[in-house]
PDB file of C-alpha atoms in Angstrom:
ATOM      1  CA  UNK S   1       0.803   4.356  25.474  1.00 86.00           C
ATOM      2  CA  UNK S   2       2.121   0.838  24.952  1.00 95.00           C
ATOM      3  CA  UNK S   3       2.549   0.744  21.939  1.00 97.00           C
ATOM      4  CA  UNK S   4       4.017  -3.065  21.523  1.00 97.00           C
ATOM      5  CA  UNK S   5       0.564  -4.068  23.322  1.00 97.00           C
ATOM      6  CA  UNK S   6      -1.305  -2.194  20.633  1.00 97.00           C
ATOM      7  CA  UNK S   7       0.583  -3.936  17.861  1.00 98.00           C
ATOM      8  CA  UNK S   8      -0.201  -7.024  19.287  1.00 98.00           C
ATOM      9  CA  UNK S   9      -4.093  -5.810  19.618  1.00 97.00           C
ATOM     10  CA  UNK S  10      -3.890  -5.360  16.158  1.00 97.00           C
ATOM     11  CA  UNK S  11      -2.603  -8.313  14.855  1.00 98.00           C
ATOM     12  CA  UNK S  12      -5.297 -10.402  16.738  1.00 97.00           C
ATOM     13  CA  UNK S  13      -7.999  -8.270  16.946  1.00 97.00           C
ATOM     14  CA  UNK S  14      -7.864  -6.990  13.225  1.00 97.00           C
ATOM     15  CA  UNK S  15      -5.757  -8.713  10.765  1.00 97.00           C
ATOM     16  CA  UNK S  16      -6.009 -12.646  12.172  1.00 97.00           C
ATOM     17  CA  UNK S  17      -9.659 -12.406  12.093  1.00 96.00           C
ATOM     18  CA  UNK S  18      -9.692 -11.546   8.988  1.00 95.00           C
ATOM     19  CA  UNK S  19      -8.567 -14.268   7.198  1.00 94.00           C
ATOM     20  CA  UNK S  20      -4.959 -13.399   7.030  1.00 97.00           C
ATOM     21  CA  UNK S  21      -2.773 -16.533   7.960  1.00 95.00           C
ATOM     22  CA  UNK S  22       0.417 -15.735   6.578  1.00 97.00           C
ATOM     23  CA  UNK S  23       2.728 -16.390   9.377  1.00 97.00           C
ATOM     24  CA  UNK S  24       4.998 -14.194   7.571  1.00 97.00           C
ATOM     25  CA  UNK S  25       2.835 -11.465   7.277  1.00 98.00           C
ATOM     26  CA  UNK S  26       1.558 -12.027  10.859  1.00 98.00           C
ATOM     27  CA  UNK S  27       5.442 -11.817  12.109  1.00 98.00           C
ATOM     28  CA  UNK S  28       6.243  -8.519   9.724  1.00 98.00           C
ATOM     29  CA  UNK S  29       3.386  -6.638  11.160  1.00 98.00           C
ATOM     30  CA  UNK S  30       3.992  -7.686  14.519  1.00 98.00           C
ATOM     31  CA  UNK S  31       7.689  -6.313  14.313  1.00 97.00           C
ATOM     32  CA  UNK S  32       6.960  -2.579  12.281  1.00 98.00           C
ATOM     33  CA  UNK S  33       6.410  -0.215  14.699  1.00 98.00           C
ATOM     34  CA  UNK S  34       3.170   1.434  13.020  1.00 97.00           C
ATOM     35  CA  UNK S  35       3.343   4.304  14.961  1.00 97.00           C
ATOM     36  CA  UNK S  36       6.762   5.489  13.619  1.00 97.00           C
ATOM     37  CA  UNK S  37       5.067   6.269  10.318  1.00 97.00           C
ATOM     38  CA  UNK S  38       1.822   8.653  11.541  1.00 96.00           C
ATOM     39  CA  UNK S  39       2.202  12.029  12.816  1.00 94.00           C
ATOM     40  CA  UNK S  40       3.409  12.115  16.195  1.00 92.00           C
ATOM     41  CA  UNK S  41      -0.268  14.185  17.475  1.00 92.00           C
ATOM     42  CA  UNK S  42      -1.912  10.658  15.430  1.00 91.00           C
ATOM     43  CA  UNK S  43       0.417   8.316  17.463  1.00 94.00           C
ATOM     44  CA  UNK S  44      -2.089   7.384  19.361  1.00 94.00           C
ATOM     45  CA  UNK S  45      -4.340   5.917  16.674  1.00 95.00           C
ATOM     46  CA  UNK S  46      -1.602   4.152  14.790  1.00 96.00           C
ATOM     47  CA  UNK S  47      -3.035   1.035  15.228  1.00 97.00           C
ATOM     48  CA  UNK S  48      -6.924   1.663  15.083  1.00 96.00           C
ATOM     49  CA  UNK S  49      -8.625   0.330  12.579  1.00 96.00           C
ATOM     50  CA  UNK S  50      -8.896   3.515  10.324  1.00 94.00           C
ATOM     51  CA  UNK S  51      -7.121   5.019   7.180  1.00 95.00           C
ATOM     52  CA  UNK S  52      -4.880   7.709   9.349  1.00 95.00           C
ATOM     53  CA  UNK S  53      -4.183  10.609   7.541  1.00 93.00           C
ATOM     54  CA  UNK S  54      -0.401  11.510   6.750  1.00 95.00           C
ATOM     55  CA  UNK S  55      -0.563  14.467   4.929  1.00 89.00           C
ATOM     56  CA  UNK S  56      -2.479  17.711   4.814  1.00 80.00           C
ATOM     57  CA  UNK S  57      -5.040  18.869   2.121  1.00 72.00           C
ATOM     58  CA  UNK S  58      -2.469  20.146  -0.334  1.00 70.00           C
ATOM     59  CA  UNK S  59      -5.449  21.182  -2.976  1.00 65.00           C
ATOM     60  CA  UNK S  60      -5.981  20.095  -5.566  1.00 64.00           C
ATOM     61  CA  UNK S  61      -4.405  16.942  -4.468  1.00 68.00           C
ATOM     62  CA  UNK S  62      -5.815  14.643  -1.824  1.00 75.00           C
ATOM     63  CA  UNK S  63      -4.650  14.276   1.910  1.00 85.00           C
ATOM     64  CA  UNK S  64      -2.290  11.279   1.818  1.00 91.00           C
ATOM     65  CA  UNK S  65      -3.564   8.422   4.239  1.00 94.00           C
ATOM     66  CA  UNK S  66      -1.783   4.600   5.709  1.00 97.00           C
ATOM     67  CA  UNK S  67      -4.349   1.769   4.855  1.00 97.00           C
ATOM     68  CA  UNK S  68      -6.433  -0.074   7.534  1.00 97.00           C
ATOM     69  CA  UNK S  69      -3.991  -2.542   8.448  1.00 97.00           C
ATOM     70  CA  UNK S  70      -6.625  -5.141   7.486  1.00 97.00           C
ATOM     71  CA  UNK S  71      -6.840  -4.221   3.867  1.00 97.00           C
ATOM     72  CA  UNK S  72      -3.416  -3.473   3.811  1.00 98.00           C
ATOM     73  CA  UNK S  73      -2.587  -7.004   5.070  1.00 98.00           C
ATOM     74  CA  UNK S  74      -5.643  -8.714   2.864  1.00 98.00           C
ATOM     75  CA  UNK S  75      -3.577  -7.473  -0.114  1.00 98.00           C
ATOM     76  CA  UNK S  76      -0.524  -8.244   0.725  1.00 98.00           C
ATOM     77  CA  UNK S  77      -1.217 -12.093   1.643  1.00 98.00           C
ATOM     78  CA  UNK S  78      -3.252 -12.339  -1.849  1.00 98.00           C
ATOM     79  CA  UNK S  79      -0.297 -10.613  -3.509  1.00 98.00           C
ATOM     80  CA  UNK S  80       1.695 -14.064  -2.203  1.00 97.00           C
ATOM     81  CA  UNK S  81       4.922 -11.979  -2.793  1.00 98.00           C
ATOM     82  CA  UNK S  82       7.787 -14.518  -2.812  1.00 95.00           C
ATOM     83  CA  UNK S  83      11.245 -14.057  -1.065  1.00 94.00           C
ATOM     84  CA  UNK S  84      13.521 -12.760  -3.857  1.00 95.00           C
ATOM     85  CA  UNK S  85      10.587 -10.971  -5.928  1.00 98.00           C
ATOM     86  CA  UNK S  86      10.353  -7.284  -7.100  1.00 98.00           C
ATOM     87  CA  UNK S  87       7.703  -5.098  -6.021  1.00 98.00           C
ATOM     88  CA  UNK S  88       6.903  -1.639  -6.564  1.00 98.00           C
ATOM     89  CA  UNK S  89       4.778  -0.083  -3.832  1.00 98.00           C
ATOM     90  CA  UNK S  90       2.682   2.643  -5.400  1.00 98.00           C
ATOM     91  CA  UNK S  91       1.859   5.497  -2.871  1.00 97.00           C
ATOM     92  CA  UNK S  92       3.742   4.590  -0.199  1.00 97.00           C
ATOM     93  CA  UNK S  93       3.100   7.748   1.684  1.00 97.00           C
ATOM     94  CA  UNK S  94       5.626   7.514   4.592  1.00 97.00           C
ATOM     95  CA  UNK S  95       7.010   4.214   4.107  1.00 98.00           C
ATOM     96  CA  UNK S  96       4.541   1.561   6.321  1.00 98.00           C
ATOM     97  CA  UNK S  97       3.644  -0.315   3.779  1.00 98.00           C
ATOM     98  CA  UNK S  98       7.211  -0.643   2.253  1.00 98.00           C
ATOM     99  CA  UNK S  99       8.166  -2.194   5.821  1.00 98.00           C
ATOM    100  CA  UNK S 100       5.774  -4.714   5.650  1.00 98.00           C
ATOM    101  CA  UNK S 101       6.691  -5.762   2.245  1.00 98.00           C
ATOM    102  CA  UNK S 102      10.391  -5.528   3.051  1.00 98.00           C
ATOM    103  CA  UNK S 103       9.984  -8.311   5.320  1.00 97.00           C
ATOM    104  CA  UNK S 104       8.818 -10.258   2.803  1.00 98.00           C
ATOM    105  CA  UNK S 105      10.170  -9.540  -0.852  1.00 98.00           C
ATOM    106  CA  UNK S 106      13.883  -9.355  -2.732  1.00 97.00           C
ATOM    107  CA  UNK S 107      13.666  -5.876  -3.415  1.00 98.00           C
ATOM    108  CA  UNK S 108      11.118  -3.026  -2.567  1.00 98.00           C
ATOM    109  CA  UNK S 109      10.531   0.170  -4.795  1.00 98.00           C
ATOM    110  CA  UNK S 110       8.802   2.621  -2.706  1.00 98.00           C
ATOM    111  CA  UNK S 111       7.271   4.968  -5.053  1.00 98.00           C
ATOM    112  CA  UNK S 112       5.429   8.255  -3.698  1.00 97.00           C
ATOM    113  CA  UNK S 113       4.875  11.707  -4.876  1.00 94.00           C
ATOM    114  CA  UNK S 114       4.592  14.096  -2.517  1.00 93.00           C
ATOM    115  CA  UNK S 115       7.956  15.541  -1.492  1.00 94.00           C
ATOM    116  CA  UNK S 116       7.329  15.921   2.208  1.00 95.00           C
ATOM    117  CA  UNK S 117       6.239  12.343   2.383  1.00 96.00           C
ATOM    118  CA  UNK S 118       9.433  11.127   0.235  1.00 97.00           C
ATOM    119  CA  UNK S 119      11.648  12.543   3.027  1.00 97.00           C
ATOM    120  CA  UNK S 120       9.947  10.606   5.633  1.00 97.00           C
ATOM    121  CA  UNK S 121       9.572   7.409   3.725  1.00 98.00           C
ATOM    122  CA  UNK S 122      13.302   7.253   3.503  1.00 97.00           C
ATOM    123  CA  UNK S 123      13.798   8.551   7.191  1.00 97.00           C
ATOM    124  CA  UNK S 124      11.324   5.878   8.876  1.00 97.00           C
ATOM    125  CA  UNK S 125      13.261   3.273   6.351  1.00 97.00           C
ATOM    126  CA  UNK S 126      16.249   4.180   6.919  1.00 96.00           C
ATOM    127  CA  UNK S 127      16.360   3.819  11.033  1.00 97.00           C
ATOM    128  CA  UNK S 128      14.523   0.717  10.558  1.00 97.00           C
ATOM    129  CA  UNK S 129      17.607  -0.425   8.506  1.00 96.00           C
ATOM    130  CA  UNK S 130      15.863  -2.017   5.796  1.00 96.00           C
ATOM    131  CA  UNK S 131      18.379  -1.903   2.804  1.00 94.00           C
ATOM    132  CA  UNK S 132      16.203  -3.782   0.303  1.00 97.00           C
ATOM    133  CA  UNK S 133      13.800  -0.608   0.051  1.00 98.00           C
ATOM    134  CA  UNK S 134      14.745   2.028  -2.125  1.00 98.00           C
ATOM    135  CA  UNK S 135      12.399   5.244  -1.635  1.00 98.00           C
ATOM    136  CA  UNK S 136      12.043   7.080  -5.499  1.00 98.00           C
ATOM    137  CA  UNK S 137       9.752  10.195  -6.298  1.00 98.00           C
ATOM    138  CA  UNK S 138       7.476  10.500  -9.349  1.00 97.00           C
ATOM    139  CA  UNK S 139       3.920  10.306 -10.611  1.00 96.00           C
ATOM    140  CA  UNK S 140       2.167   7.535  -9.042  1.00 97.00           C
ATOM    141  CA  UNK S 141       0.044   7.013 -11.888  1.00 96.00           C
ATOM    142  CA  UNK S 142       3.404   6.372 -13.995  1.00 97.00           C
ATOM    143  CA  UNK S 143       4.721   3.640 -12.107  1.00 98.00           C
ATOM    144  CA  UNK S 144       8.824   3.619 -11.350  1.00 98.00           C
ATOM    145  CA  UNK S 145       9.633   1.702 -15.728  1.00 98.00           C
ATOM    146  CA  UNK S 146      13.380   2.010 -14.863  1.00 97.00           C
ATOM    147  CA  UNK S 147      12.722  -0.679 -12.194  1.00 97.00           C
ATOM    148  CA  UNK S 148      10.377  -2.803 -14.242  1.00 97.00           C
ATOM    149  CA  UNK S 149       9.704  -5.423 -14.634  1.00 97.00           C
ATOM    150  CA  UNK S 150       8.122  -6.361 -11.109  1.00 98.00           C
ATOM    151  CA  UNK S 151       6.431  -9.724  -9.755  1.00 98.00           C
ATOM    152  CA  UNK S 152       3.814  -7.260  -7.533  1.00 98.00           C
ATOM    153  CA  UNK S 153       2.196  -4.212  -8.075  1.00 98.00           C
ATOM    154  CA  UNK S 154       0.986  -2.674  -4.852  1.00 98.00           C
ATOM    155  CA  UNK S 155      -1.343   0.441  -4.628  1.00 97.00           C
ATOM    156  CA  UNK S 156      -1.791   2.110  -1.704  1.00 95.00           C
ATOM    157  CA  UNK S 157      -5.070   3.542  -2.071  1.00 94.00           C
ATOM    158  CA  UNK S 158      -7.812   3.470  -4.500  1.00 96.00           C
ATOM    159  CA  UNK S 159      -8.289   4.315  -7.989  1.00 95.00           C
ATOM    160  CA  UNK S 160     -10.821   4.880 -10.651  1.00 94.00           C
ATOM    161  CA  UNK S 161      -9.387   4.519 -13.648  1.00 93.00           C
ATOM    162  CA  UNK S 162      -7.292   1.575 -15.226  1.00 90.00           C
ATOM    163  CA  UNK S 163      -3.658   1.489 -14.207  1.00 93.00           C
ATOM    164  CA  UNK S 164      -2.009   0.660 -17.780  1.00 93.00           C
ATOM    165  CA  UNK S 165       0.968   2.461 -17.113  1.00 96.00           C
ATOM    166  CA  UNK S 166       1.489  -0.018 -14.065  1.00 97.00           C
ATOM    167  CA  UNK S 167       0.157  -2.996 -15.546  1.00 95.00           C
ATOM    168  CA  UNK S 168       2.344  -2.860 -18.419  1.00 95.00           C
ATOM    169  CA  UNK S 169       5.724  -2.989 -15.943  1.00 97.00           C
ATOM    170  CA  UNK S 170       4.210  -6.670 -14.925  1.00 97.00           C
ATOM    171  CA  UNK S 171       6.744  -9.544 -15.780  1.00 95.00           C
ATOM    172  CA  UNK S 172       4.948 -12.103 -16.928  1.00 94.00           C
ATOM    173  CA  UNK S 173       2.548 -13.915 -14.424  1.00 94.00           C
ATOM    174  CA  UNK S 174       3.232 -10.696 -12.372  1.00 97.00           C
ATOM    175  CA  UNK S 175       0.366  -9.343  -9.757  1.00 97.00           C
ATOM    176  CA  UNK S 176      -1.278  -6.031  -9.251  1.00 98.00           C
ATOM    177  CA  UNK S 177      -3.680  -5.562  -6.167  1.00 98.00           C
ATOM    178  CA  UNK S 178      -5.644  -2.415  -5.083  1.00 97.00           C
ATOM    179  CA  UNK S 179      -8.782  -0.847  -4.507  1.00 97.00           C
ATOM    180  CA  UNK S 180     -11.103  -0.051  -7.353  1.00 96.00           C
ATOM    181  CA  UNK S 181     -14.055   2.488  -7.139  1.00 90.00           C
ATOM    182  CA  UNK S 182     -15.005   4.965  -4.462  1.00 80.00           C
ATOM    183  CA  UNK S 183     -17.038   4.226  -1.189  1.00 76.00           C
ATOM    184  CA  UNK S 184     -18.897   2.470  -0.553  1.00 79.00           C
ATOM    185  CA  UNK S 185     -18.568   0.727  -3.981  1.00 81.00           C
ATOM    186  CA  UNK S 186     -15.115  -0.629  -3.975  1.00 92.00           C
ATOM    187  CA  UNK S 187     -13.523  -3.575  -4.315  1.00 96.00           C
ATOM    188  CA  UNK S 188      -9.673  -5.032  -4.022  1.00 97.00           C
ATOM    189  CA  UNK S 189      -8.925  -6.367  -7.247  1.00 96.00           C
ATOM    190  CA  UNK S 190      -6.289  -8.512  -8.122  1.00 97.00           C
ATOM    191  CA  UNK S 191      -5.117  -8.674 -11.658  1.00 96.00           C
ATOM    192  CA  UNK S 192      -2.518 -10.875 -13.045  1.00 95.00           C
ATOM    193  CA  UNK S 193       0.016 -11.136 -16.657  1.00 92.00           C
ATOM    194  CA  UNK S 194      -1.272 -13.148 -18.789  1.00 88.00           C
ATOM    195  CA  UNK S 195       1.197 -12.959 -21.914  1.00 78.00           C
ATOM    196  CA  UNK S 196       0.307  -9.928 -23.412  1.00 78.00           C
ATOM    197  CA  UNK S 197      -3.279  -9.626 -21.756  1.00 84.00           C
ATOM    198  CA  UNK S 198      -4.242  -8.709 -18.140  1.00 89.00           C
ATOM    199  CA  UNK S 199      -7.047 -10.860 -16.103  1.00 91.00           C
ATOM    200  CA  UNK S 200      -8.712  -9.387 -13.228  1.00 93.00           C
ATOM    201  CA  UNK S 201     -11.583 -10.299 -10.349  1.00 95.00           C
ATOM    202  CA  UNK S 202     -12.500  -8.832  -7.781  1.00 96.00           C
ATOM    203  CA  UNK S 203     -11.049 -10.205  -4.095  1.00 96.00           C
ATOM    204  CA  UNK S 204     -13.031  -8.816  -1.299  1.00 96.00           C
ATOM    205  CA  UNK S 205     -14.919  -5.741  -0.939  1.00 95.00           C
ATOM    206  CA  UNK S 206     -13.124  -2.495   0.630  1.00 95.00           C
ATOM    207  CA  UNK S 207     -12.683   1.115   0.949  1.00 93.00           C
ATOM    208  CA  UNK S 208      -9.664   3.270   0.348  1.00 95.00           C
ATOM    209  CA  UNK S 209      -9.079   7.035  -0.168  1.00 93.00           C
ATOM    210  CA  UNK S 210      -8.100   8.119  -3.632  1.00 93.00           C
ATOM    211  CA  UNK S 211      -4.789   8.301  -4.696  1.00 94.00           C
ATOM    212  CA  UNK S 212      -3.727  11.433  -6.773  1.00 92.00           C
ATOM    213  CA  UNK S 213      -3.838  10.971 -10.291  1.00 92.00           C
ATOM    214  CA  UNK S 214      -5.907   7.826 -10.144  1.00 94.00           C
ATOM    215  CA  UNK S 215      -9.390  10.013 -10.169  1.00 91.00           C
ATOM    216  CA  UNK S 216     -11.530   9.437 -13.201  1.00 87.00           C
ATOM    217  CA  UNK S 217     -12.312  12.666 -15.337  1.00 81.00           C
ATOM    218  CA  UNK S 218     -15.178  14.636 -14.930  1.00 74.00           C
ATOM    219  CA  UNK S 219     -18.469  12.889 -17.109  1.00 65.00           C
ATOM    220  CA  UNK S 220     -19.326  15.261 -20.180  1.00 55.00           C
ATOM    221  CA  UNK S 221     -23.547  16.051 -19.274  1.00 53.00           C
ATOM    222  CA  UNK S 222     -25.185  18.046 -21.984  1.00 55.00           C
TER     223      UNK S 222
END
């Protein structure tokens, strides 16, 4: 497969159509090689427009997935992540989305949980020789404090519930973007520091698969 002809498939077909202008963004996701970062029998739908699984059901937690590159990209170019800027990349499974970024932040803390994924985060990153990403394990749903504060907060995935624990590492004027609510309900939010308060509103409407920890609790029903 050519894969270089794919990428540039991609680019056109998905993420320019879509709104995304960035030039920067346009150029980082023209150089990543997506297909480094799914599993090799998925190589061939690295660049489809899907949310490729990484990971296998590990119950109870979820199978571990890349975003569409369109919503990743969406995100990304409302994030408008300055050169020089801090951002922590929630759920970064095996390290795509932390390329991306790479390309255009200061410094990149790829947070994931899942051990497996960890050691290919920091593989993929490594050969791609991107020493402004540093690959750390822990609860997504805790954020990476000893890094805070950050300019943009990235989740890779969806969520139910209010971040706090990663809204509260925003500097001040800092960014969080992700998707909020289950399909076909959700929506990419963007919320920004305020002080000591938190403004949100909704972006564009997507879908995303749930990202441990970030599922809502079961509703009490008498």
């Amino acid at each position: 497969m050519d894969f270089a002809a794919a990428r540039r498939m991609m680019v056109d077909g998905q993420v320019r159509t879509s709104d995304v202008n960035d030039p920067r963004i346009i150029a980082a996701m023209l150089e990543v090689p997506r297909e480094r970062f799914v599993p090799q029998p998925k190589a061939a739908l690295a660049y489809a427009d899907l949310d490729i699984p990484v990971s296998e059901p590990k119950p109870p937690a979820f199978p571990r997935h890349l975003l569409k590159p369109v919503v990743l990209a969406k995100l990304v170019q409302a994030a408008d992540i300055g050169e020089g800027q801090r951002v922590l990349d929630v759920g970064c499974a095996s390290g795509y989305s932390s390329a991306v970024i790479a390309r255009l932040a200061g410094t990149v803390i790829a947070l994931e949980g899942d051990r497996e994924l960890v050691q290919a985060a920091a593989e993929n990153l490594k050969a791609l020789e991107l020493p402004n990403v540093t690959v750390v394990s822990g609860p997504l749903v805790a954020g990476w404090p000893a890094a805070a504060p950050y300019d943009v907060v990235l989740l890779n995935g969806a969520t139910e519930i209010a971040p706090k624990a990663l809204l509260a590492q925003l500097k001040p004027g800092g960014r969080l973007l992700g998707i909020f609510g289950r399909s076909p309900g959700g929506k990419a939010m963007f919320y920004r520091a305020i002080g000591a308060e938190v403004s949100g509103r909704p972006i564009f409407d997507a879908t995303a698969p749930l990202l441990p920890g970030f599922v809502a609790p079961p509703e009490f029903v008498f």
